Coordinates of C-alpha atoms and ligand atoms in Angstrom, one line a residue:
M4 CA 23.5 -27.4 22.2
A5 CA 21.3 -28.1 19.1
Q6 CA 20.9 -24.4 18.6
F7 CA 24.6 -23.9 17.9
Q8 CA 24.6 -27.0 15.7
D9 CA 22.1 -25.1 13.5
V10 CA 24.3 -22.0 13.5
L11 CA 27.3 -24.1 12.4
K12 CA 25.4 -25.8 9.6
Q13 CA 23.8 -22.7 8.3
S14 CA 26.9 -20.6 8.5
G15 CA 28.6 -23.0 6.2
L16 CA 26.1 -21.9 3.6
H17 CA 27.0 -18.3 4.2
P18 CA 30.9 -18.5 4.4
K19 CA 33.1 -15.6 5.1
P20 CA 35.8 -14.9 2.6
A21 CA 39.0 -15.5 4.6
G22 CA 40.8 -12.4 5.7
L23 CA 38.0 -9.9 4.9
V24 CA 37.7 -7.2 7.5
L25 CA 34.8 -4.8 7.6
Q26 CA 33.8 -2.2 10.1
Y27 CA 30.3 -1.2 11.4
G28 CA 30.4 2.3 10.0
T29 CA 28.3 5.5 10.3
A30 CA 25.1 3.6 9.5
G31 CA 26.0 -0.2 9.6
F32 CA 28.1 -2.3 7.3
R33 CA 28.2 -1.1 3.7
T34 CA 30.3 -2.2 0.8
N35 CA 30.1 -4.1 -2.5
A36 CA 27.1 -6.5 -2.3
K37 CA 29.2 -9.5 -3.4
L38 CA 31.1 -9.3 -0.1
L39 CA 28.1 -9.3 2.2
D40 CA 26.4 -12.6 2.3
H41 CA 28.1 -13.8 5.5
I42 CA 27.6 -10.3 7.1
M43 CA 23.8 -10.6 6.6
F44 CA 23.7 -14.0 8.0
R45 CA 25.7 -13.0 11.0
M46 CA 23.7 -9.8 11.5
G47 CA 20.5 -12.0 11.5
L48 CA 22.2 -13.9 14.4
L49 CA 23.1 -10.6 16.2
A50 CA 19.6 -9.1 15.8
T51 CA 18.2 -12.3 17.3
L52 CA 20.6 -12.0 20.3
R53 CA 19.7 -8.3 20.6
S54 CA 16.0 -9.2 20.7
K55 CA 16.6 -11.9 23.4
K56 CA 18.6 -9.3 25.4
T57 CA 16.0 -6.5 25.1
K58 CA 13.0 -8.8 25.2
A59 CA 11.7 -6.7 22.3
T60 CA 11.4 -6.7 18.5
I61 CA 14.5 -5.7 16.6
G62 CA 14.7 -4.5 13.0
L63 CA 17.2 -5.4 10.3
M64 CA 17.2 -3.3 7.1
V65 CA 19.0 -4.4 4.0
T66 CA 20.1 -1.2 2.2
A67 CA 23.1 0.8 1.2
S68 CA 21.1 4.1 1.1
H69 CA 22.7 6.6 -1.3
N70 CA 25.6 4.3 -2.4
P71 CA 25.7 3.0 -6.0
E72 CA 23.5 0.1 -7.0
E73 CA 26.4 -2.4 -6.8
D74 CA 26.8 -1.8 -3.1
N75 CA 24.6 -3.0 -0.3
G76 CA 24.6 -2.9 3.5
V77 CA 22.6 -3.6 6.7
K78 CA 21.3 -1.3 9.5
L79 CA 20.1 -2.7 12.8
V80 CA 17.1 -1.1 14.5
D81 CA 16.8 -1.0 18.3
P82 CA 13.4 -1.4 20.1
M83 CA 12.2 2.2 19.9
G84 CA 13.2 2.6 16.3
E85 CA 16.6 4.0 17.2
M86 CA 20.1 2.8 16.0
V87 CA 21.8 0.1 18.1
T88 CA 24.2 1.2 20.9
P89 CA 28.0 1.5 20.5
A90 CA 28.7 -1.7 22.5
W91 CA 26.5 -3.7 20.1
E92 CA 28.1 -2.0 17.1
G93 CA 31.4 -3.5 18.6
Y94 CA 29.8 -6.9 18.8
A95 CA 28.6 -6.5 15.2
T96 CA 32.2 -5.9 14.0
Q97 CA 33.4 -8.8 16.1
L98 CA 30.9 -11.2 14.6
A99 CA 31.4 -9.9 11.1
N100 CA 35.2 -10.4 11.2
A101 CA 35.3 -13.7 12.9
E102 CA 36.8 -16.3 10.6
Q103 CA 34.5 -19.2 9.8
E104 CA 36.0 -21.5 12.5
E105 CA 35.9 -18.7 15.1
L106 CA 32.2 -17.7 14.6
L107 CA 30.7 -19.9 17.4
A108 CA 33.3 -18.6 19.9
A109 CA 32.6 -15.0 19.0
L110 CA 28.8 -15.6 19.3
K111 CA 29.2 -17.3 22.7
D112 CA 31.4 -14.3 23.8
V113 CA 28.5 -12.0 23.1
I114 CA 26.0 -14.2 24.9
E115 CA 28.2 -14.4 27.9
K116 CA 29.2 -10.7 28.1
E117 CA 25.6 -9.7 27.8
A118 CA 24.3 -12.6 30.0
I119 CA 21.7 -13.5 27.4
N120 CA 19.1 -16.0 28.3
M121 CA 19.0 -18.2 25.3
S122 CA 15.6 -19.6 26.1
Q123 CA 14.0 -16.1 25.7
E124 CA 11.8 -15.8 22.5
A125 CA 13.2 -13.4 19.8
D126 CA 11.5 -11.4 17.1
V127 CA 13.2 -9.7 14.2
F128 CA 11.5 -7.5 11.5
V129 CA 13.3 -7.5 8.2
G130 CA 13.0 -5.1 5.3
K131 CA 14.9 -4.4 2.0
D132 CA 15.4 -1.7 -0.5
T133 CA 15.0 -2.2 -4.4
R134 CA 18.7 -3.3 -5.2
S135 CA 18.7 -6.6 -7.0
S136 CA 21.2 -8.0 -4.4
S137 CA 18.8 -7.2 -1.6
V138 CA 16.7 -10.3 -2.4
S139 CA 19.3 -12.9 -1.6
L140 CA 21.0 -10.8 1.1
S141 CA 17.7 -10.4 3.1
K142 CA 17.2 -14.2 2.7
A143 CA 20.7 -14.7 4.3
A144 CA 19.6 -12.4 7.2
L145 CA 16.4 -14.5 7.6
D146 CA 18.6 -17.6 7.7
G147 CA 20.6 -16.1 10.6
V148 CA 17.5 -15.4 12.6
S149 CA 16.1 -18.9 12.2
A150 CA 19.5 -20.5 12.9
L151 CA 19.2 -19.1 16.4
G152 CA 15.5 -20.1 16.7
G153 CA 14.3 -16.5 16.5
H154 CA 10.9 -15.5 14.8
S155 CA 11.1 -13.2 11.8
K156 CA 8.7 -11.1 9.9
D157 CA 9.7 -10.2 6.4
Y158 CA 8.2 -6.8 5.3
G159 CA 9.8 -7.1 1.9
L160 CA 10.2 -3.9 0.1
V161 CA 10.0 -0.9 2.6
T162 CA 11.8 2.3 3.2
T163 CA 14.3 2.4 6.1
P164 CA 12.1 4.7 8.1
Q165 CA 9.1 2.5 7.5
L166 CA 10.9 -0.4 9.1
H167 CA 12.0 1.8 12.0
Y168 CA 8.3 2.8 12.4
M169 CA 7.1 -0.9 12.4
V170 CA 9.6 -1.8 15.1
C171 CA 8.5 1.1 17.3
C172 CA 4.7 0.3 16.7
Q173 CA 5.3 -3.3 17.7
N174 CA 7.3 -2.5 20.8
T175 CA 4.8 0.1 22.0
Q176 CA 1.8 -2.4 21.5
G177 CA 0.4 -0.1 18.8
K178 CA 0.5 3.2 20.8
Y179 CA 2.8 4.7 18.1
G180 CA 0.6 3.4 15.3
E181 CA -0.3 0.1 13.6
A182 CA 2.8 -2.0 12.5
T183 CA 1.6 -2.3 8.9
E184 CA 2.4 -0.3 5.7
E185 CA -1.3 0.7 5.7
G186 CA -1.0 1.9 9.3
Y187 CA 2.0 4.0 8.3
Y188 CA 0.2 5.6 5.4
K189 CA -2.9 6.3 7.6
K190 CA -1.1 7.8 10.5
F191 CA 1.1 10.2 8.5
S192 CA -1.5 11.2 5.9
Q193 CA -4.3 11.8 8.4
A194 CA -2.0 14.2 10.4
F195 CA -1.1 16.0 7.1
I196 CA -4.7 16.4 6.1
Q197 CA -5.6 17.8 9.6
L198 CA -2.7 20.2 9.3
T199 CA -3.5 21.4 5.8
K200 CA -7.1 22.3 7.0
N201 CA -5.3 25.4 8.6
A202 CA -4.1 26.6 5.2
S203 CA -6.4 29.1 3.7
N204 CA -6.8 29.7 0.0
C205 CA -4.2 27.1 -1.1
T206 CA -3.9 27.3 -4.9
D207 CA -3.2 24.3 -7.1
D208 CA 0.4 25.7 -7.6
Q209 CA 1.0 25.7 -3.9
K210 CA -0.3 22.1 -3.7
H211 CA 2.0 20.9 -6.5
L212 CA 5.4 19.2 -5.8
S213 CA 7.9 17.5 -8.1
V214 CA 9.6 14.5 -6.4
D215 CA 12.8 12.7 -7.5
G216 CA 12.6 9.2 -6.2
A217 CA 16.2 8.3 -6.8
N218 CA 15.0 5.3 -8.8
G219 CA 14.6 3.7 -5.4
I220 CA 12.2 2.4 -2.8
G221 CA 10.9 6.0 -1.9
A222 CA 9.5 6.3 -5.4
L223 CA 7.3 3.2 -4.9
K224 CA 6.1 4.3 -1.5
V225 CA 5.4 7.9 -2.3
R226 CA 3.0 6.6 -5.0
E227 CA 1.2 4.5 -2.3
I228 CA 0.9 7.3 0.1
E229 CA -0.3 9.8 -2.5
S230 CA -3.8 8.1 -2.7
H231 CA -4.3 8.8 1.0
L232 CA -3.6 12.5 0.7
K233 CA -7.1 13.5 -0.6
K234 CA -5.6 15.7 -3.3
E235 CA -4.1 18.1 -0.7
L236 CA -0.8 17.4 -2.4
H237 CA -0.3 16.8 -6.2
I238 CA 2.9 14.9 -6.8
S239 CA 4.7 14.6 -10.1
L240 CA 7.1 11.7 -9.7
F241 CA 10.4 11.4 -11.5
N242 CA 13.1 8.8 -11.5
D243 CA 10.6 6.2 -10.3
G244 CA 12.8 3.3 -11.0
S245 CA 11.0 2.2 -14.2
T246 CA 14.0 3.0 -16.4
G247 CA 16.9 4.7 -14.6
K248 CA 19.6 3.3 -12.3
L249 CA 19.4 3.7 -8.5
N250 CA 21.0 6.9 -7.3
H251 CA 22.7 7.4 -10.6
Q252 CA 22.9 11.2 -11.3
C253 CA 19.8 11.6 -9.1
G254 CA 18.7 11.4 -5.5
A255 CA 19.3 13.6 -2.5
D256 CA 23.1 12.9 -2.1
F257 CA 23.8 13.6 -5.8
V258 CA 21.8 16.9 -5.6
K259 CA 23.4 18.0 -2.4
V260 CA 27.1 17.1 -3.2
Q261 CA 26.9 18.2 -6.9
Q262 CA 24.8 21.3 -6.1
N263 CA 22.9 20.5 -9.3
P264 CA 19.5 19.2 -10.3
P265 CA 19.1 15.5 -10.9
T266 CA 18.9 14.2 -14.4
G267 CA 15.5 12.8 -15.5
M268 CA 13.5 15.6 -13.9
K269 CA 11.4 18.1 -15.7
M270 CA 11.8 21.4 -13.8
N271 CA 9.9 24.6 -14.6
S272 CA 11.4 27.8 -13.2
G273 CA 10.4 28.7 -9.7
E274 CA 8.7 25.3 -9.1
R275 CA 9.1 23.4 -5.8
C276 CA 11.1 20.2 -6.2
C277 CA 12.6 17.6 -3.8
S278 CA 14.8 14.6 -4.0
F279 CA 14.9 11.4 -1.8
D280 CA 17.9 9.2 -1.3
G281 CA 18.0 5.5 -2.1
D282 CA 16.3 4.3 1.0
A283 CA 14.1 7.4 1.5
D284 CA 15.5 8.5 4.8
R285 CA 16.9 11.8 3.5
I286 CA 15.3 14.7 1.6
V287 CA 16.5 18.0 0.1
Y288 CA 14.5 20.7 -1.7
Y289 CA 15.4 23.0 -4.6
Y290 CA 14.2 25.2 -7.5
T291 CA 15.8 27.0 -10.4
D292 CA 15.0 30.7 -10.8
S293 CA 14.1 32.6 -14.0
E294 CA 17.8 32.9 -14.9
R295 CA 18.1 29.0 -14.6
Q296 CA 20.2 29.4 -11.5
F297 CA 19.9 26.4 -9.1
H298 CA 18.9 27.0 -5.5
L299 CA 19.3 24.2 -3.0
L300 CA 17.4 24.0 0.3
D301 CA 19.2 21.4 2.4
G302 CA 18.9 19.9 5.8
D303 CA 20.0 23.2 7.5
K304 CA 17.2 25.1 5.7
I305 CA 14.7 22.4 6.6
A306 CA 15.7 22.6 10.2
T307 CA 15.3 26.3 10.2
L308 CA 11.8 26.2 8.6
I309 CA 10.7 23.5 11.1
S310 CA 12.1 25.2 14.2
T311 CA 10.7 28.6 13.2
F312 CA 7.2 27.1 12.8
L313 CA 7.4 25.2 16.1
K314 CA 8.7 28.3 18.0
E315 CA 5.9 30.4 16.7
L316 CA 3.3 27.8 17.7
L317 CA 4.9 27.6 21.2
T318 CA 4.6 31.3 21.5
Q319 CA 0.9 31.3 20.4
A320 CA 0.2 28.4 22.7
A321 CA 2.1 30.2 25.6
L322 CA 3.9 27.0 26.4
D323 CA 7.3 27.2 28.0
L324 CA 9.2 24.4 26.2
E325 CA 12.8 24.6 25.1
I326 CA 13.6 24.0 21.4
A327 CA 17.1 23.1 20.3
V328 CA 18.5 22.4 16.9
V329 CA 21.2 19.7 16.5
Q330 CA 23.6 19.8 13.6
T331 CA 27.0 18.4 12.5
A332 CA 30.1 20.2 11.3
Y333 CA 28.7 20.0 7.8
A334 CA 26.0 22.6 8.7
N335 CA 26.4 25.7 6.7
G336 CA 27.9 28.5 8.9
S337 CA 25.1 30.9 7.9
S338 CA 22.5 28.5 9.3
T339 CA 24.2 28.2 12.6
N340 CA 24.5 32.1 12.9
Y341 CA 20.9 32.6 11.9
L342 CA 19.6 30.0 14.4
E343 CA 21.7 31.3 17.3
D344 CA 21.7 35.0 16.6
T345 CA 18.3 35.7 15.0
M346 CA 16.2 32.8 16.2
K347 CA 17.8 32.6 19.6
V348 CA 17.5 28.8 19.8
V349 CA 20.1 26.6 21.3
V350 CA 22.3 24.9 18.7
R351 CA 24.4 21.7 19.4
C352 CA 27.0 20.2 17.1
T353 CA 27.6 16.5 17.2
K354 CA 29.7 13.9 15.2
T355 CA 28.3 12.8 11.7
G356 CA 25.7 10.1 11.8
V357 CA 22.2 10.3 12.9
K358 CA 22.6 8.2 16.0
H359 CA 24.7 11.0 17.5
L360 CA 22.2 13.7 16.5
H361 CA 19.3 11.7 17.7
H362 CA 20.9 11.2 21.1
A363 CA 21.7 14.9 21.5
A364 CA 18.1 15.8 20.5
Q365 CA 16.7 13.6 23.2
E366 CA 18.1 16.0 25.8
F367 CA 15.6 18.8 25.0
D368 CA 11.8 19.3 25.3
I369 CA 11.8 19.6 21.4
G370 CA 15.0 18.6 19.6
V371 CA 15.1 19.4 15.8
Y372 CA 18.0 17.5 14.3
F373 CA 19.1 17.5 10.7
E374 CA 22.3 16.6 8.9
A375 CA 23.0 19.1 6.1
N376 CA 22.4 16.3 3.6
G377 CA 18.7 16.2 4.6
H378 CA 18.6 13.4 7.1
G379 CA 16.7 14.3 10.1
T380 CA 13.6 14.6 12.2
V381 CA 12.2 16.2 15.4
L382 CA 12.0 14.6 18.8
F383 CA 9.4 15.6 21.4
S384 CA 10.0 14.6 25.1
K385 CA 7.3 12.7 26.8
A386 CA 6.7 15.7 29.1
A387 CA 6.4 18.1 26.1
E388 CA 3.8 15.8 24.4
E389 CA 1.9 15.7 27.6
K390 CA 1.8 19.5 28.1
I391 CA 0.6 19.9 24.5
Q392 CA -2.1 17.4 24.9
Q393 CA -3.3 18.8 28.2
L394 CA -3.6 22.2 26.5
A395 CA -5.4 20.8 23.5
E396 CA -7.9 19.1 25.8
D397 CA -8.3 22.1 28.2
S398 CA -11.8 23.7 27.7
N399 CA -10.9 26.9 29.6
T400 CA -8.2 28.1 27.2
N401 CA -8.6 30.9 24.6
D402 CA -9.0 30.2 20.9
E403 CA -5.4 31.2 19.9
R404 CA -3.8 28.9 22.4
K405 CA -6.2 26.0 21.5
R406 CA -5.6 26.4 17.8
A407 CA -1.8 26.4 18.3
S408 CA -1.9 23.3 20.6
L409 CA -4.0 21.5 18.1
L410 CA -1.5 22.4 15.3
L411 CA 1.4 21.1 17.6
Q412 CA -0.5 17.9 18.1
N413 CA -1.0 17.3 14.5
T414 CA 2.7 18.3 13.8
I415 CA 3.8 15.6 16.3
N416 CA 1.6 13.0 14.5
V417 CA 3.0 14.0 11.0
I418 CA 6.6 13.4 12.2
N419 CA 8.3 10.0 12.2
Q420 CA 10.1 10.3 15.5
T421 CA 11.9 7.1 15.2
V422 CA 14.4 8.4 12.4
G423 CA 14.7 10.8 9.5
D424 CA 12.0 10.0 7.0
A425 CA 11.9 11.6 3.5
I426 CA 8.1 11.0 3.2
S427 CA 7.2 12.2 6.6
D428 CA 9.5 15.2 6.4
M429 CA 8.1 16.0 3.0
L430 CA 4.6 16.0 4.5
L431 CA 5.7 18.3 7.3
I432 CA 7.5 20.8 5.1
E433 CA 4.5 20.8 2.6
A434 CA 2.1 21.5 5.5
I435 CA 4.2 24.2 7.0
L436 CA 4.6 26.0 3.6
A437 CA 0.8 25.7 3.0
I438 CA -0.2 26.9 6.5
K439 CA 2.3 29.9 6.3
G440 CA 1.3 30.6 2.7
M441 CA 5.0 30.6 2.0
T442 CA 6.7 30.0 -1.4
I443 CA 10.0 28.1 -1.7
Q444 CA 11.7 31.4 -2.7
Q445 CA 10.5 33.0 0.6
W446 CA 11.7 30.0 2.5
D447 CA 15.1 30.2 0.8
A448 CA 15.4 33.8 1.7
I449 CA 15.3 33.2 5.4
Y450 CA 19.1 33.3 5.3
R451 CA 21.8 33.1 2.6
D452 CA 24.0 30.0 2.5
L453 CA 27.8 30.6 2.5
P454 CA 29.3 29.0 -0.6
S455 CA 30.7 25.5 0.3
R456 CA 32.5 22.6 -1.4
Q457 CA 32.8 18.9 -0.4
L458 CA 35.5 16.7 -1.9
K459 CA 36.8 13.2 -1.3
V460 CA 40.5 12.1 -1.1
K461 CA 41.7 8.6 -1.5
V462 CA 44.3 7.5 1.1
S463 CA 45.8 4.1 1.8
D464 CA 44.3 3.9 5.3
R465 CA 41.7 6.5 6.3
R466 CA 42.0 5.5 9.9
V467 CA 45.2 7.5 10.2
I468 CA 42.9 10.5 10.6
D469 CA 41.6 11.0 14.1
T470 CA 39.3 13.8 14.9
A471 CA 38.1 15.7 18.1
D472 CA 35.6 18.5 18.9
A473 CA 32.7 16.9 17.0
E474 CA 35.0 16.2 14.1
R475 CA 35.9 19.8 13.6
R476 CA 39.6 19.3 14.3
A477 CA 42.1 16.6 13.2
V478 CA 44.3 15.4 16.0
S479 CA 46.2 13.0 13.8
P480 CA 48.3 12.7 11.5
A481 CA 50.7 15.3 12.9
G482 CA 50.7 18.7 11.2
L483 CA 47.4 18.2 9.4
Q484 CA 45.4 20.5 11.6
E485 CA 48.0 23.2 11.5
A486 CA 48.1 23.0 7.8
I487 CA 44.3 23.4 7.6
D488 CA 44.4 26.3 10.1
S489 CA 46.9 28.3 8.0
L490 CA 45.0 27.6 4.8
V491 CA 41.8 28.7 6.4
K492 CA 43.4 32.0 7.5
K493 CA 44.0 33.0 3.8
Y494 CA 40.3 33.4 3.1
S495 CA 37.4 35.4 4.5
R496 CA 34.5 33.8 6.5
A497 CA 36.3 30.5 5.9
R498 CA 36.1 27.2 7.7
S499 CA 37.3 23.7 6.8
F500 CA 37.6 20.3 8.3
V501 CA 38.4 16.7 7.3
R502 CA 37.2 13.3 8.5
P503 CA 37.3 9.7 7.4
S504 CA 34.0 8.6 5.9
G505 CA 32.1 5.9 7.7
T506 CA 30.4 4.6 4.6
E507 CA 33.0 4.9 1.8
D508 CA 36.7 4.3 1.6
V509 CA 37.6 8.0 1.4
V510 CA 38.6 11.0 3.5
R511 CA 35.9 13.8 3.2
V512 CA 37.0 17.4 2.9
Y513 CA 34.6 20.3 3.6
A514 CA 35.3 24.0 3.1
E515 CA 33.2 27.1 3.1
A516 CA 34.2 30.7 2.4
D517 CA 32.8 34.1 1.3
T518 CA 32.7 33.1 -2.5
Q519 CA 32.3 29.9 -4.4
E520 CA 35.7 30.3 -5.9
N521 CA 37.3 30.7 -2.5
A522 CA 35.4 27.7 -1.0
D523 CA 36.5 25.6 -4.1
S524 CA 40.2 26.6 -3.8
L525 CA 40.2 26.1 0.0
A526 CA 38.7 22.7 -0.4
H527 CA 41.3 21.9 -3.0
E528 CA 44.3 23.1 -1.0
V529 CA 43.0 21.1 2.1
S530 CA 42.6 18.0 -0.1
L531 CA 46.3 18.4 -1.1
A532 CA 47.3 18.6 2.5
V533 CA 45.3 15.5 3.2
Y534 CA 47.0 13.7 0.3
R535 CA 50.4 14.7 1.4
L536 CA 50.1 14.2 5.1
A537 CA 47.7 11.3 5.4
G538 CA 49.0 8.9 2.7
G539 CA 47.1 9.9 -0.4
V540 CA 46.9 7.2 -3.2
G541 CA 46.4 7.6 -6.9
E542 CA 46.6 11.0 -8.6
E543 CA 47.1 14.1 -6.6
P544 CA 43.9 16.2 -6.3
K545 CA 43.5 18.7 -9.2
P546 CA 42.2 22.2 -8.7
L547 CA 38.5 22.5 -9.5
H548 CA 38.9 25.4 -12.0
Ligands
LIG617 P1 29.9 9.4 5.9 O1 30.3 8.5 4.7 O2 30.5 8.8 7.2 O3 30.4 10.8 5.7 C1 27.5 9.7 5.1 C2 27.0 11.0 5.4 C3 26.3 11.0 6.8 C4 25.3 10.0 7.0 C5 25.9 8.6 6.5 C6 24.8 7.5 6.5 C7 27.8 13.2 4.7 C8 29.0 14.2 4.7 N1 28.0 12.1 5.4 O4 28.4 9.4 6.1 O5 25.8 12.3 7.1 O6 24.1 10.3 6.5 O7 26.4 8.8 5.2 O8 24.0 7.6 5.4 O9 26.8 13.5 4.2
LIG618 ZN1 19.6 6.9 3.3

């Protein structure tokens, strides 16, 4: 077939280095950009097949999120803006690892298994982050789409959540919004402005926010949305990419893992600040107090703020809808206790990776999901949205219920339900704080985090670690879980688990305990156990103090 001739010809321009094996990880393929040209081309092919199969537009985002500038990666976006299904992740790995001469056979295998009608039209939306390698890598992806006769639309520089939004708008024939950047800014800024009309006596201080753009795409886009916000939010932007390096000592991942402010940011004590990650799908907040002590408000604090706000509105609206919060094992133990014991909401724990959280959140009327690192959003079921809309349109209802239902409607509209979105989450958080007249210190005081520590251990093959129970227990290698259990017993209020990273070649270690010192030494001891029992390489982990 002529189609396959084109694939053959084009793939010769994007050859695979022989023997290279890569896995579709937590959020797509991710590694040094130099190794990715053939992957991008092949993901262009796969996105085209997925589009033919689903008869819908598919997204392809070139980014390595919070990884260093030298890395890159690719994420595929399904028709409603979600991540692709596990079966297709398998196909992605199969295509990525087929040697040059096996590529056609691998492609035909997917076509056969999925019974794809090759005469079906295909549409793929492509976006990229600000990495210098993203330019040629997104071209390779576009080549892949055209090699299989698919149509593509190149959105150029966009955040990951912007691309998810475009795909969802396109596939809902504009019901979710207009599939343009302007449409994105309009939808979310208008909802924000409607929400902030409910904030009385908002001072200039309350309206001010310092944003660390991680020297990435989020910085460019926050500048663009600011002009739509009608001065309801004053943003001081730092790490805007004009001088600093992407994610280098800045950005949400750095701030969360180091538990320190980013460099390049001017922070006055008590002032509200936030950091985006490299593709603007994560956000964390923080401030320093008068003693220069740093306070982090991570994804768990964000989920708590949002679910408290929503629960209050549901009570005021007298609507019987169930809210759940979905977390991962990285959620701080204090947050889980607060949500379950004080707020009395359902809490679910899933494996790491937003696709798992997203899926679990879909089971509830309202599912608030956040990873501790600040990646998350809120999902409203169709039935919940309809109930809220009916109430908002009901002329017989009382003022309190009406006001609450309108607030809920605008809350739905300010949220990017397709995926976690730093810009949309920022607008929601800012609106909630303004409406509740709440300072960042008051928000922080809702509960007190247990001290925690995250470490990385290098091992020769991280796949030797297998986990169960939403990654909270290691089932292999033998003896590792027993070693962790006996170390945890030495400390008070302690918890620890290990898992292989899906985005870096490391094993991640997490520990929490009653004091920072104890969390640090537990994390170190568990790192040593991993090093010894799971094939550590390089130097043995050293104590933190
Ligand atoms: P890995 O490398 O699998 O731990 C990291 C994050 C995930 C997720 C992905 C994708 C942690 C501990 N892990 O995954 O939560 O956000 O990156 O960006 O933060
Ligand atoms: Zn990201």
